[in-house]
Short mmCIF file of C-alpha atoms in Angstrom, two decimals:
data_model
loop_
_atom_site.label_atom_id
_atom_site.label_comp_id
_atom_site.label_asym_id
_atom_site.label_seq_id
_atom_site.Cartn_x
_atom_site.Cartn_y
_atom_site.Cartn_z
CA MET A 15 -8.09 -33.22 -28.74
CA PRO A 16 -8.57 -30.38 -26.23
CA THR A 17 -5.56 -28.34 -25.15
CA ALA A 18 -3.91 -29.86 -22.06
CA ILE A 19 -3.82 -27.78 -18.86
CA ALA A 20 -0.93 -28.78 -16.59
CA VAL A 21 0.09 -27.94 -13.02
CA THR A 22 3.29 -28.77 -11.19
CA GLY A 23 1.75 -30.62 -8.26
CA ALA A 24 -1.23 -32.86 -7.55
CA ASP A 25 -2.42 -30.48 -4.80
CA LEU A 26 -2.92 -27.80 -7.47
CA ALA A 27 -5.30 -30.04 -9.45
CA LEU A 28 -8.61 -29.19 -7.79
CA PRO A 29 -11.64 -31.47 -8.17
CA PRO A 30 -13.84 -30.56 -11.15
CA HIS A 31 -16.58 -27.98 -10.79
CA ASP A 32 -18.87 -29.57 -13.39
CA ASP A 33 -19.01 -32.66 -15.54
CA ARG A 34 -17.35 -30.86 -18.46
CA THR A 35 -14.21 -29.87 -16.56
CA LEU A 36 -11.23 -31.70 -18.04
CA PRO A 37 -8.73 -33.49 -15.78
CA ALA A 38 -5.55 -31.61 -14.99
CA VAL A 39 -2.22 -32.91 -16.25
CA VAL A 40 0.17 -33.13 -13.29
CA LEU A 41 3.89 -32.67 -13.92
CA PRO A 42 5.39 -33.53 -10.53
CA ASP A 43 9.03 -33.41 -9.47
CA LEU A 44 10.27 -32.10 -12.82
CA ASP A 45 13.56 -31.06 -11.25
CA ARG A 46 14.18 -34.53 -9.78
CA GLN A 47 13.44 -36.87 -12.65
CA PRO A 48 15.86 -37.54 -15.52
CA LEU A 49 15.66 -34.96 -18.28
CA ASP A 50 14.95 -37.54 -20.99
CA GLN A 51 12.02 -38.86 -18.97
CA ALA A 52 10.55 -35.37 -18.59
CA LEU A 53 11.09 -34.64 -22.29
CA PHE A 54 9.30 -37.83 -23.28
CA ALA A 55 6.34 -37.04 -21.00
CA VAL A 56 5.89 -33.52 -22.42
CA GLN A 57 6.37 -34.67 -26.02
CA SER A 58 3.70 -37.33 -25.47
CA LEU A 59 1.32 -34.64 -24.22
CA LEU A 60 1.96 -32.53 -27.32
CA ASP A 61 1.41 -35.53 -29.57
CA GLN A 62 -1.88 -36.26 -27.85
CA HIS A 63 -3.26 -32.75 -27.27
CA GLY A 64 -1.47 -30.53 -29.77
CA HIS A 65 -0.84 -27.73 -27.26
CA LEU A 66 0.11 -27.59 -23.57
CA ILE A 67 -0.47 -24.77 -21.06
CA VAL A 68 1.54 -25.11 -17.85
CA VAL A 69 0.24 -23.01 -14.95
CA TYR A 70 2.67 -22.64 -12.05
CA SER A 71 3.09 -20.27 -9.11
CA GLN A 72 5.60 -17.69 -7.97
CA ALA A 73 6.46 -20.11 -5.15
CA THR A 74 7.42 -22.93 -7.50
CA PRO A 75 11.10 -23.84 -6.90
CA PRO A 76 13.46 -22.14 -9.39
CA ALA A 77 14.80 -25.56 -10.43
CA VAL A 78 11.33 -26.56 -11.64
CA GLU A 79 10.96 -23.40 -13.70
CA ARG A 80 14.42 -23.93 -15.22
CA ARG A 81 13.47 -27.48 -16.14
CA LEU A 82 10.25 -26.26 -17.80
CA ARG A 83 12.15 -23.72 -19.88
CA THR A 84 14.81 -26.31 -20.75
CA ILE A 85 12.17 -28.73 -21.98
CA ARG A 86 10.48 -26.03 -24.03
CA GLY A 87 13.80 -25.02 -25.55
CA LEU A 88 14.97 -28.55 -26.35
CA LEU A 89 11.67 -29.41 -27.99
CA GLU A 90 11.88 -26.15 -29.93
CA SER A 91 8.14 -25.93 -29.54
CA ASP A 92 5.90 -22.90 -29.72
CA ARG A 93 3.04 -25.16 -28.64
CA ILE A 94 4.01 -24.98 -24.94
CA ALA A 95 2.76 -21.98 -22.93
CA LEU A 96 4.35 -21.30 -19.53
CA PHE A 97 2.02 -19.16 -17.43
CA ARG A 98 3.12 -17.89 -14.00
CA PRO A 99 0.50 -15.42 -12.69
CA GLU A 100 0.95 -13.37 -9.55
CA LEU A 101 -1.60 -15.39 -7.60
CA PRO A 102 -1.13 -17.30 -4.34
CA PRO A 103 -1.08 -21.09 -4.85
CA LEU A 104 -4.77 -21.71 -4.07
CA GLY A 105 -5.84 -18.87 -6.37
CA LEU A 106 -3.61 -20.34 -9.05
CA ALA A 107 -5.22 -23.76 -8.59
CA VAL A 108 -8.65 -22.13 -9.01
CA LEU A 109 -7.47 -20.42 -12.21
CA ALA A 110 -6.10 -23.69 -13.58
CA ARG A 111 -9.48 -25.31 -12.96
CA GLN A 112 -11.24 -22.48 -14.82
CA LEU A 113 -8.92 -23.07 -17.78
CA ARG A 114 -9.74 -26.78 -17.57
CA GLN A 115 -13.43 -25.84 -17.77
CA LEU A 116 -12.84 -23.64 -20.81
CA ALA A 117 -10.67 -26.28 -22.49
CA SER A 118 -13.86 -28.23 -23.19
CA CYS A 119 -15.19 -25.35 -25.33
CA ASP A 120 -14.49 -24.30 -28.91
CA LEU A 121 -11.65 -21.94 -27.96
CA SER A 122 -8.39 -22.04 -29.89
CA PRO A 123 -5.22 -22.83 -27.89
CA GLY A 124 -3.97 -19.23 -28.14
CA VAL A 125 -7.24 -17.73 -26.92
CA LEU A 126 -7.43 -20.28 -24.10
CA ALA A 127 -3.87 -19.50 -23.00
CA SER A 128 -4.54 -15.75 -23.20
CA ALA A 129 -7.70 -16.19 -21.13
CA GLY A 130 -5.56 -16.93 -18.09
CA ARG A 131 -4.44 -13.31 -17.79
CA LEU A 132 -8.01 -12.08 -18.24
CA LEU A 133 -9.53 -14.37 -15.62
CA THR A 134 -6.98 -13.47 -12.94
CA HIS A 135 -8.72 -10.09 -12.64
CA TYR A 136 -11.85 -11.85 -11.37
CA ILE A 137 -10.15 -13.93 -8.66
CA HIS A 138 -9.97 -12.53 -5.13
CA ALA A 139 -7.22 -14.50 -3.41
CA GLY A 140 -5.87 -14.13 0.10
CA ALA A 141 -5.34 -15.77 3.47
CA LEU A 142 -5.92 -15.52 7.17
CA LEU A 143 -2.46 -15.50 8.77
CA GLY A 144 -1.19 -16.01 12.29
CA SER A 145 1.82 -13.80 11.53
CA VAL A 146 2.89 -11.29 8.90
CA ALA A 147 6.40 -10.90 10.32
CA ARG A 148 8.03 -12.43 7.22
CA LEU A 149 5.42 -11.61 4.60
CA ASP A 150 6.95 -9.67 1.71
CA ARG A 151 4.57 -10.31 -1.21
CA VAL A 152 2.00 -7.86 0.18
CA PRO A 153 2.89 -4.44 1.65
CA VAL A 154 2.90 -4.77 5.45
CA PRO A 155 2.87 -1.61 7.63
CA LEU A 156 5.44 -1.48 10.42
CA LYS A 157 2.61 -1.38 12.97
CA SER A 158 1.25 -4.68 11.67
CA HIS A 159 4.71 -6.22 11.89
CA ALA A 160 4.83 -5.25 15.59
CA LYS A 161 1.34 -6.59 16.26
CA SER A 162 2.24 -9.90 14.67
CA TRP A 163 4.41 -10.70 17.67
CA VAL A 164 1.41 -10.46 20.01
CA PRO A 165 0.21 -14.00 20.82
CA GLY A 166 -3.15 -14.78 19.23
CA SER A 167 -3.03 -12.02 16.63
CA GLN A 168 -4.55 -12.86 13.28
CA PHE A 169 -4.44 -10.93 10.03
CA ALA A 170 -6.66 -11.07 6.98
CA VAL A 171 -4.68 -10.44 3.81
CA LEU A 172 -5.90 -10.03 0.26
CA ALA A 173 -3.07 -10.50 -2.24
CA HIS A 174 -5.09 -10.13 -5.43
CA PRO A 175 -6.52 -8.18 -7.22
CA GLU A 176 -5.74 -5.25 -4.86
CA PRO A 177 -3.52 -5.80 -1.80
CA GLN A 178 -5.23 -5.35 1.57
CA LEU A 179 -4.19 -6.18 5.12
CA VAL A 180 -6.28 -5.85 8.28
CA LYS A 181 -5.96 -7.12 11.84
CA ILE A 182 -8.88 -9.34 12.74
CA GLY A 183 -11.33 -7.78 15.17
CA PRO A 184 -15.04 -7.01 15.58
CA GLY A 185 -16.55 -5.60 12.39
CA VAL A 186 -13.30 -5.96 10.43
CA THR A 187 -13.48 -7.24 6.88
CA LEU A 188 -11.78 -7.15 3.50
CA ALA A 189 -13.19 -5.42 0.44
CA GLY A 190 -14.46 -8.23 -1.74
CA PRO A 191 -15.85 -8.90 -5.20
CA GLU A 192 -18.85 -6.94 -6.46
CA PHE A 193 -20.23 -9.95 -8.30
CA GLY A 194 -21.47 -13.39 -7.31
CA THR A 195 -18.73 -15.88 -6.48
CA TRP A 196 -17.98 -19.20 -4.90
CA MET A 197 -15.13 -19.59 -2.43
CA GLN A 198 -12.40 -22.22 -2.27
CA VAL A 199 -10.80 -22.64 1.17
CA ALA A 200 -7.67 -24.53 2.26
CA LYS A 201 -6.82 -24.80 5.95
CA GLY A 202 -3.27 -24.94 7.20
CA GLN A 203 -2.06 -25.04 10.80
CA LEU A 204 -4.13 -22.03 11.92
CA GLN A 205 -7.23 -22.99 13.88
CA SER A 206 -9.94 -20.51 12.88
CA ASP A 207 -13.33 -20.49 11.17
CA TRP A 208 -13.21 -16.73 10.38
CA VAL A 209 -12.93 -17.31 6.63
CA THR A 210 -15.80 -19.79 6.34
CA ALA A 211 -18.09 -18.31 9.02
CA THR A 212 -17.42 -14.57 8.70
CA LEU A 213 -15.69 -13.58 5.47
CA ALA A 214 -17.77 -15.89 3.27
CA LYS A 215 -20.93 -14.35 4.74
CA GLN A 216 -19.63 -10.78 4.34
CA TRP A 217 -18.79 -11.48 0.70
CA SER A 218 -22.17 -13.20 0.16
CA VAL A 219 -20.51 -16.17 -1.52
CA GLN A 220 -22.96 -18.50 -3.23
CA GLY A 221 -21.09 -21.69 -2.47
CA LEU A 222 -18.04 -22.90 -0.57
CA ARG A 223 -15.60 -25.74 -1.19
CA GLU A 224 -12.71 -26.92 0.98
CA THR A 225 -9.53 -28.61 -0.15
CA ALA A 226 -6.10 -29.50 1.20
CA LEU A 227 -3.60 -26.67 1.51
CA PRO A 228 -1.16 -26.66 -1.44
CA ALA A 229 2.42 -27.42 -0.41
CA GLU A 230 3.64 -24.14 -1.96
CA SER A 231 1.26 -22.02 0.15
CA ALA A 232 3.52 -21.96 3.21
CA VAL A 233 6.36 -20.76 0.99
CA TRP A 234 4.25 -18.08 -0.70
CA TRP A 235 2.80 -16.73 2.57
CA GLU A 236 6.01 -17.31 4.60
CA THR A 237 4.10 -19.19 7.30
CA GLY A 238 2.29 -22.47 7.75
CA LYS A 239 -0.19 -20.92 10.20
CA LEU A 240 -2.80 -19.86 7.69
CA VAL A 241 -6.17 -20.46 6.10
CA GLU A 242 -6.00 -19.69 2.38
CA PHE A 243 -9.03 -18.66 0.34
CA ALA A 244 -9.98 -17.66 -3.19
CA ALA A 245 -13.31 -16.30 -4.46
CA TYR A 246 -14.02 -17.01 -8.10
CA LEU A 247 -16.58 -17.33 -10.89
CA PRO A 248 -17.68 -20.98 -11.06
CA ASP A 249 -20.02 -21.06 -14.07
CA LEU A 250 -18.60 -22.15 -17.41
CA SER A 251 -21.15 -20.07 -19.32
CA VAL A 252 -20.00 -16.88 -17.55
CA LEU A 253 -16.33 -17.70 -18.09
CA TYR A 254 -16.94 -18.41 -21.77
CA GLN A 255 -18.86 -15.17 -22.23
CA LEU A 256 -16.07 -13.18 -20.58
CA VAL A 257 -13.42 -14.66 -22.85
CA THR A 258 -15.36 -14.51 -26.10
CA SER A 259 -16.45 -10.90 -25.49
CA VAL A 260 -12.85 -9.70 -25.81
CA ARG A 261 -11.57 -8.82 -29.26
CA GLN A 262 -9.33 -11.49 -30.76
CA GLY A 263 -6.33 -11.00 -33.00
CA SER A 264 -3.45 -12.99 -34.45
CA CYS A 265 0.09 -13.06 -33.10
CA HIS A 266 2.29 -11.29 -35.64
CA TRP A 267 5.12 -13.74 -34.92
CA CYS A 268 3.62 -17.25 -34.73
CA GLY A 269 0.20 -16.52 -36.22
CA ILE A 270 -1.85 -18.10 -33.43
CA ASP A 271 -5.13 -16.48 -32.32
CA VAL A 272 -4.77 -14.45 -29.10
CA ILE A 273 -6.57 -11.92 -26.93
CA GLY A 274 -4.55 -9.09 -25.45
CA ASP A 275 -1.21 -7.74 -26.57
CA ARG A 276 1.05 -10.71 -25.79
CA CYS A 277 1.19 -14.26 -27.08
CA VAL A 278 1.57 -16.73 -24.22
CA PHE A 279 3.05 -19.36 -26.52
CA CYS A 280 5.87 -17.45 -28.25
CA SER A 281 5.98 -14.43 -25.85
CA ALA A 282 5.82 -11.96 -28.74
CA THR A 283 4.10 -8.66 -28.00
CA ALA A 284 1.98 -6.72 -30.46
CA PRO A 285 4.10 -4.32 -32.52
CA VAL A 286 3.70 -0.62 -31.81
CA SER A 287 1.90 1.12 -34.65
CA PRO A 288 4.11 3.79 -36.24
CA VAL A 289 3.03 7.42 -35.94
CA HIS A 290 2.76 8.94 -39.40
CA ASP A 291 3.35 12.57 -40.24
CA ASN A 292 -0.34 13.26 -40.38
CA GLN A 293 -1.02 11.50 -37.06
CA LEU A 294 -0.37 13.13 -33.72
CA PRO A 295 -0.24 11.22 -30.44
CA ALA A 296 -3.36 11.63 -28.34
CA GLY A 297 -3.14 14.31 -25.69
#
């Protein structure tokens, strides 16, 4: 069975992008249900799928993260990967969907889990905000803080891959991707079509999809007056080529196939090669 891709809320399980995209596993209210019930649910997933990758955001309540780590510890399982990228909630939901697309391919669980870190580099995630007065996840100049108190002010913020912040005005834009993307949009309490009518055109997006705003977005952005967006690669063939073009190795601790220098399942990092007497460090 394919590796299971899980999220911590139904609003992070975006509709499929193609007919091969696997359904997301939703693990809701982990901190509120009895521990034995949560343990049984996760063990059943492992029995059915073999491996489980849980993708959750920086805005996920600490109690939920503690419960995830407790479950992983009690099950003594190195078949559960906990992945918490530095993406806003909508960008994270897009990433989880990309992993669900790739889960239908012939990728091993370790390579699939490692692919999450690789694919984050190709997601441009941000929001249009009515205020940046409380925003602390993206550097905010003092001048922008002052302007945020002016009624009607709006700010375009890119959180990933490179932080940007601009005050909306004629000719103002954000530096976007240099490759073809689609855009996912989620509207909160801010009434504006700037993202769909202006930014999407400036970024030359090839398609646009709208969805409900994730519940964690207001926590991440410190305001409910926002329109969140994420530009991403939609095609499975492109995603697969990106992942398979990277050199694979084996984790020296658990032996699973990985890409990169860290195993997402056991958290082991690649050992540093010793410098022999006849080898000098570069530089």
